[in-house]
Tab-separated table of C-alpha atoms in Angstrom:
chain	number	residue	atom	x	y	z
U	1	MET	CA	-99.484	-180.589	158.184
U	2	ARG	CA	-96.951	-182.211	159.615
U	3	GLY	CA	-93.823	-178.779	160.243
U	4	THR	CA	-90.906	-179.177	158.907
U	5	LYS	CA	-87.786	-179.953	160.904
U	6	ARG	CA	-84.836	-177.531	161.055
U	7	PRO	CA	-82.059	-179.804	159.740
U	8	LEU	CA	-79.925	-179.735	162.748
U	9	GLY	CA	-82.363	-181.562	164.407
U	10	VAL	CA	-82.695	-183.704	162.473
U	11	VAL	CA	-78.482	-184.327	162.259
U	12	THR	CA	-78.359	-183.994	166.309
U	13	SER	CA	-81.601	-186.804	166.336
U	14	TRP	CA	-79.727	-188.946	164.064
U	15	VAL	CA	-77.238	-188.761	166.057
U	16	ARG	CA	-77.880	-188.907	169.126
U	17	ARG	CA	-79.664	-193.471	167.352
U	18	GLN	CA	-76.148	-194.787	166.382
U	19	PRO	CA	-74.099	-196.846	168.785
U	20	PRO	CA	-71.168	-195.221	170.897
U	21	LYS	CA	-68.433	-196.537	167.899
U	22	VAL	CA	-69.839	-194.877	165.171
U	23	LYS	CA	-70.230	-191.779	167.635
U	24	ALA	CA	-66.238	-192.080	168.705
U	25	PHE	CA	-66.085	-192.524	164.887
U	26	LEU	CA	-67.891	-189.053	164.012
U	27	ALA	CA	-66.192	-187.303	166.418
U	28	VAL	CA	-62.721	-187.778	165.302
U	29	VAL	CA	-63.332	-187.305	161.677
U	30	THR	CA	-66.052	-184.117	163.014
U	31	GLY	CA	-61.847	-183.261	164.568
U	32	MET	CA	-60.038	-184.417	161.984
U	33	ALA	CA	-62.793	-181.769	159.916
U	34	ALA	CA	-61.464	-178.518	161.829
U	35	LEU	CA	-58.667	-178.923	162.042
U	36	VAL	CA	-57.750	-179.330	157.989
U	37	PHE	CA	-60.227	-175.177	158.749
U	38	ILE	CA	-58.564	-174.253	160.658
U	39	ARG	CA	-55.001	-175.134	158.832
U	40	PHE	CA	-56.348	-173.038	155.975
U	41	ILE	CA	-58.221	-169.949	157.198
U	42	VAL	CA	-55.534	-169.622	160.634
U	43	HIS	CA	-51.856	-168.409	158.772
U	44	ASP	CA	-49.835	-167.888	161.221
U	45	HIS	CA	-50.247	-170.976	163.835
U	46	ASP	CA	-49.627	-169.626	166.571
U	47	ASN	CA	-52.258	-167.643	166.631
U	48	LEU	CA	-53.967	-170.955	167.687
U	49	PHE	CA	-52.313	-170.509	171.384
U	50	VAL	CA	-52.579	-167.387	172.016
U	51	ALA	CA	-56.334	-168.613	170.886
U	52	ALA	CA	-56.730	-171.093	173.907
U	53	GLU	CA	-54.783	-168.939	176.537
U	54	ALA	CA	-58.030	-165.829	175.497
U	55	ALA	CA	-61.169	-169.352	176.178
U	56	HIS	CA	-59.212	-170.735	178.872
U	57	ALA	CA	-59.293	-166.450	180.267
U	58	LEU	CA	-63.306	-165.413	178.500
U	59	GLY	CA	-63.992	-169.483	181.101
U	60	ILE	CA	-62.378	-167.764	184.867
U	61	ALA	CA	-63.866	-165.125	183.737
U	62	VAL	CA	-67.543	-166.161	183.327
U	63	LEU	CA	-66.012	-167.629	186.790
U	64	ILE	CA	-65.744	-164.509	187.659
U	65	TYR	CA	-69.615	-163.015	186.669
U	66	LYS	CA	-70.736	-166.111	188.973
U	67	LEU	CA	-69.459	-165.496	191.975
U	68	THR	CA	-69.215	-161.938	192.141
U	69	LYS	CA	-73.139	-161.567	190.635
U	70	GLU	CA	-75.059	-165.115	192.526
U	71	LYS	CA	-73.045	-164.950	195.547
U	72	THR	CA	-72.355	-168.724	195.404
U	73	CYS	CA	-69.998	-171.165	194.126
U	74	ALA	CA	-72.048	-174.539	194.338
U	75	GLY	CA	-71.132	-176.743	191.786
U	76	LEU	CA	-67.759	-175.567	191.931
U	77	SER	CA	-64.814	-177.658	192.623
U	78	LEU	CA	-61.581	-175.712	194.681
U	79	LYS	CA	-59.290	-179.009	194.110
U	80	SER	CA	-59.468	-178.077	190.008
U	81	GLN	CA	-58.503	-174.649	190.672
U	82	ASP	CA	-55.818	-175.583	193.165
U	83	LEU	CA	-53.767	-177.145	190.690
U	84	THR	CA	-54.854	-174.877	187.383
U	85	ALA	CA	-53.470	-172.690	190.302
U	86	LEU	CA	-50.420	-174.873	190.214
U	87	PHE	CA	-49.793	-175.604	187.305
U	88	LEU	CA	-50.162	-172.581	185.614
U	89	ALA	CA	-47.050	-170.741	188.915
U	90	VAL	CA	-45.154	-173.693	187.593
U	91	ARG	CA	-45.720	-172.203	183.482
U	92	LEU	CA	-44.503	-168.407	185.141
U	93	TYR	CA	-41.406	-168.763	186.156
U	94	CYS	CA	-40.503	-171.672	183.427
U	95	SER	CA	-41.809	-168.901	180.677
U	96	PHE	CA	-39.119	-166.171	183.236
U	97	VAL	CA	-36.648	-168.278	183.120
U	98	MET	CA	-36.475	-170.131	179.497
U	99	GLU	CA	-38.498	-168.074	176.886
U	100	TYR	CA	-40.321	-164.508	178.377
U	101	ASP	CA	-43.034	-163.146	175.552
U	102	ILE	CA	-46.948	-163.144	174.509
U	103	HIS	CA	-46.849	-166.603	176.125
U	104	THR	CA	-46.229	-164.995	179.719
U	105	VAL	CA	-48.521	-162.176	179.827
U	106	LEU	CA	-51.597	-164.024	179.356
U	107	ASP	CA	-50.242	-166.371	181.577
U	108	THR	CA	-49.755	-163.845	184.250
U	109	ALA	CA	-53.351	-162.710	184.175
U	110	THR	CA	-55.090	-166.262	183.741
U	111	LEU	CA	-53.120	-166.931	187.216
U	112	VAL	CA	-54.168	-163.491	189.258
U	113	ALA	CA	-58.020	-164.515	187.746
U	114	THR	CA	-57.968	-168.071	188.647
U	115	LEU	CA	-56.252	-166.839	192.014
U	116	PHE	CA	-59.235	-164.352	193.111
U	117	VAL	CA	-61.500	-168.042	192.415
U	118	ILE	CA	-59.638	-169.556	194.416
U	119	TYR	CA	-59.415	-166.916	197.573
U	120	MET	CA	-63.878	-166.156	196.423
U	121	ILE	CA	-64.492	-169.848	196.986
U	122	ARG	CA	-62.118	-170.583	200.108
U	123	PHE	CA	-63.249	-167.708	202.198
U	124	LYS	CA	-66.000	-165.681	200.926
U	125	LEU	CA	-68.488	-168.512	199.557
U	126	ARG	CA	-66.937	-170.885	202.057
U	127	SER	CA	-70.867	-171.750	203.583
U	128	THR	CA	-71.811	-172.449	199.730
U	129	TYR	CA	-68.916	-174.645	197.912
U	130	MET	CA	-69.720	-178.710	198.931
U	131	VAL	CA	-67.090	-179.509	199.448
U	132	ASP	CA	-68.368	-183.176	200.368
U	133	LYS	CA	-68.917	-183.526	196.722
U	134	ASP	CA	-65.751	-182.021	195.041
U	135	ASN	CA	-63.640	-185.630	196.393
U	136	PHE	CA	-61.131	-186.579	194.019
U	137	ALA	CA	-57.516	-186.510	196.137
U	138	LEU	CA	-55.408	-184.015	194.904
U	139	TYR	CA	-52.246	-186.204	195.077
U	140	TYR	CA	-53.992	-189.302	192.575
U	141	VAL	CA	-52.128	-186.974	189.871
U	142	VAL	CA	-49.653	-184.610	190.899
U	143	VAL	CA	-47.008	-186.870	192.355
U	144	PRO	CA	-47.999	-189.749	189.253
U	145	CYS	CA	-47.172	-186.025	187.035
U	146	ALA	CA	-43.968	-185.640	189.950
U	147	ALA	CA	-42.992	-188.967	188.914
U	148	LEU	CA	-43.558	-189.028	184.881
U	149	ALA	CA	-41.881	-185.322	184.889
U	150	LEU	CA	-39.450	-186.887	185.956
U	151	LEU	CA	-38.163	-189.901	184.461
U	152	ILE	CA	-39.531	-188.125	181.561
U	153	HIS	CA	-39.103	-184.231	180.566
U	154	PRO	CA	-36.936	-181.879	177.652
U	155	SER	CA	-33.671	-182.926	176.979
U	156	THR	CA	-32.836	-178.575	176.780
U	157	SER	CA	-29.349	-176.980	177.964
U	158	HIS	CA	-31.309	-175.365	181.050
U	159	ASN	CA	-30.866	-176.952	184.268
U	160	ILE	CA	-32.670	-179.715	185.565
U	161	ALA	CA	-34.414	-178.285	187.885
U	162	ASN	CA	-35.942	-175.857	185.392
U	163	ARG	CA	-36.595	-178.981	182.684
U	164	PHE	CA	-38.510	-180.789	185.275
U	165	SER	CA	-40.590	-177.914	186.590
U	166	TRP	CA	-40.922	-177.616	182.332
U	167	ALA	CA	-42.313	-181.390	181.638
U	168	PHE	CA	-44.581	-181.419	185.461
U	169	CYS	CA	-46.538	-178.185	184.336
U	170	VAL	CA	-47.743	-179.454	181.370
U	171	TYR	CA	-48.831	-182.737	182.951
U	172	LEU	CA	-50.163	-180.937	185.256
U	173	GLU	CA	-52.250	-179.251	182.886
U	174	ALA	CA	-53.429	-182.575	181.096
U	175	VAL	CA	-55.582	-183.761	184.150
U	176	SER	CA	-55.644	-180.254	186.166
U	177	VAL	CA	-60.082	-180.447	185.213
U	178	LEU	CA	-59.733	-183.827	186.883
U	179	PRO	CA	-61.654	-182.733	189.983
U	180	GLN	CA	-64.028	-180.616	188.340
U	181	LEU	CA	-65.145	-183.000	186.026
U	182	ARG	CA	-65.803	-185.375	189.272
U	183	LEU	CA	-67.990	-183.107	191.036
U	184	MET	CA	-70.792	-182.368	188.293
U	185	GLN	CA	-70.473	-186.355	187.886
U	186	ASN	CA	-71.584	-186.188	191.952
U	187	THR	CA	-74.558	-183.900	191.421
U	188	LYS	CA	-74.839	-185.168	187.901
U	189	ILE	CA	-76.580	-181.643	187.068
U	190	VAL	CA	-75.413	-178.320	186.245
U	191	GLU	CA	-76.299	-174.713	186.118
U	192	PRO	CA	-75.331	-172.671	182.784
U	193	PHE	CA	-72.380	-170.799	184.865
U	194	THR	CA	-70.307	-174.067	184.555
U	195	ALA	CA	-71.058	-175.362	182.714
U	196	HIS	CA	-70.314	-171.996	179.375
U	197	TYR	CA	-66.496	-172.637	181.808
U	198	VAL	CA	-65.465	-176.501	181.573
U	199	PHE	CA	-66.604	-175.984	177.862
U	200	ALA	CA	-64.737	-172.707	177.242
U	201	LEU	CA	-61.840	-175.116	179.120
U	202	GLY	CA	-62.744	-177.659	176.083
U	203	VAL	CA	-62.094	-174.790	173.606
U	204	ALA	CA	-58.920	-174.032	175.022
U	205	ARG	CA	-57.520	-177.564	175.159
U	206	PHE	CA	-58.903	-178.098	171.378
U	207	LEU	CA	-57.447	-174.546	169.698
U	208	SER	CA	-54.258	-175.907	171.568
U	209	CYS	CA	-54.031	-179.728	170.500
U	210	ALA	CA	-54.614	-178.153	166.430
U	211	HIS	CA	-52.092	-175.571	166.843
U	212	TRP	CA	-49.137	-178.692	167.686
U	213	VAL	CA	-50.194	-181.109	165.538
U	214	LEU	CA	-50.209	-178.374	162.435
U	215	GLN	CA	-47.234	-177.944	163.651
U	216	VAL	CA	-46.177	-181.424	163.357
U	217	LEU	CA	-48.311	-181.828	159.887
U	218	ASP	CA	-46.413	-178.760	158.683
U	219	THR	CA	-42.596	-179.183	159.526
U	220	ARG	CA	-43.446	-183.240	158.719
U	221	GLY	CA	-41.451	-184.217	161.819
U	222	ARG	CA	-39.075	-182.066	161.783
U	223	LEU	CA	-40.709	-179.822	164.914
U	224	LEU	CA	-41.026	-183.424	167.947
U	225	THR	CA	-37.117	-182.841	166.706
U	226	ALA	CA	-36.704	-179.185	167.177
U	227	LEU	CA	-38.518	-179.548	171.295
U	228	GLY	CA	-35.484	-182.528	171.662
U	229	TYR	CA	-35.262	-186.681	171.653
U	230	GLY	CA	-36.115	-190.024	174.070
U	231	LEU	CA	-39.660	-189.880	175.074
U	232	TRP	CA	-40.628	-186.110	175.290
U	233	PRO	CA	-41.849	-185.306	172.535
U	234	SER	CA	-44.274	-187.432	172.459
U	235	MET	CA	-45.678	-186.830	175.602
U	236	VAL	CA	-46.339	-182.912	175.001
U	237	LEU	CA	-47.954	-183.959	172.196
U	238	LEU	CA	-49.881	-186.750	173.454
U	239	SER	CA	-50.477	-184.858	176.474
U	240	GLU	CA	-52.415	-182.424	174.485
U	241	ILE	CA	-54.449	-185.117	172.747
U	242	VAL	CA	-54.996	-186.420	176.408
U	243	GLN	CA	-56.251	-183.031	177.510
U	244	THR	CA	-58.818	-182.460	174.885
U	245	PHE	CA	-59.935	-186.219	175.183
U	246	ILE	CA	-61.077	-185.941	178.850
U	247	LEU	CA	-64.122	-183.257	177.879
U	248	ALA	CA	-64.423	-184.355	174.509
U	249	ASP	CA	-67.578	-186.816	176.120
U	250	PHE	CA	-68.631	-182.910	178.221
U	251	CYS	CA	-68.919	-181.059	174.870
U	252	TYR	CA	-70.864	-183.378	173.698
U	253	TYR	CA	-72.956	-183.079	176.483
U	254	TYR	CA	-72.634	-179.413	176.655
U	255	VAL	CA	-73.496	-178.589	172.355
U	256	LYS	CA	-76.504	-180.744	173.155
U	257	SER	CA	-78.499	-179.608	175.526
U	258	LEU	CA	-77.283	-175.946	173.861
U	259	VAL	CA	-79.728	-177.153	170.855
U	260	GLY	CA	-82.434	-178.525	172.732
U	261	GLY	CA	-82.657	-174.789	174.221
U	262	GLN	CA	-82.140	-176.932	178.137
U	263	LEU	CA	-79.862	-174.705	180.782
U	264	VAL	CA	-79.299	-176.327	182.713
U	265	LEU	CA	-76.541	-179.541	181.397
U	266	ARG	CA	-77.715	-182.659	182.969
U	267	LEU	CA	-75.473	-185.468	182.501
U	268	PRO	CA	-76.478	-189.731	182.178
U	269	SER	CA	-73.691	-191.533	184.603
U	270	GLY	CA	-70.455	-192.953	183.573
U	271	VAL	CA	-70.294	-188.990	181.149
U	272	VAL	CA	-66.592	-187.676	183.045
């Protein structure tokens, strides 16, 4: 007698057989359902920002464990860590001069941890660094982000340098994971700790995006007006959405791998 399949397995199997357009539609519906769920259980939406930064910090902690216990940085992108340190440093500067709060403390801790990861990759574990696979050119993201920040930035009362810096770190954060995704695409195989780290980034991005979307809905658009006029408010929201969608494909294959009981994640061509 044939064994009964688990409900989760049946659903996963059904989703796997659907065409890309149906999968995209299901992803959108799932995301909307998650937003509705979060809206009802989280009353103070600022907590989502804290949770997002905590998820990022947890991902960094996983990396530190990998580097200190396994003594290897294979599969990690130094360039992605450099971009992360850059946008965190700029955001920390903006936080000190514009609005010192709990996020300043969290950003400081995350920056220190990221700098430690960079130190380990660049000096202690250099021999295991996959320099040939980490071939994403940083000027492809840094230069456009700087140019966009010059054109579209907050219209607050702060001086122009601070407003430019704020915009630059928002745009750079949205694309800072691209070198890591490029490295994983080059290798096609992602070991567990790196996969956990990137998934944690995906969770952090979703929570941050959910915070902004729910804030806009709850204030009926007044939040966007509070951020200033022109294109800047829309660009803040767009940057959050871009970050989420950049990692959406990877998160799908990560969950699929976990459901299938696979410890090592294998990415098909064209995923990232």
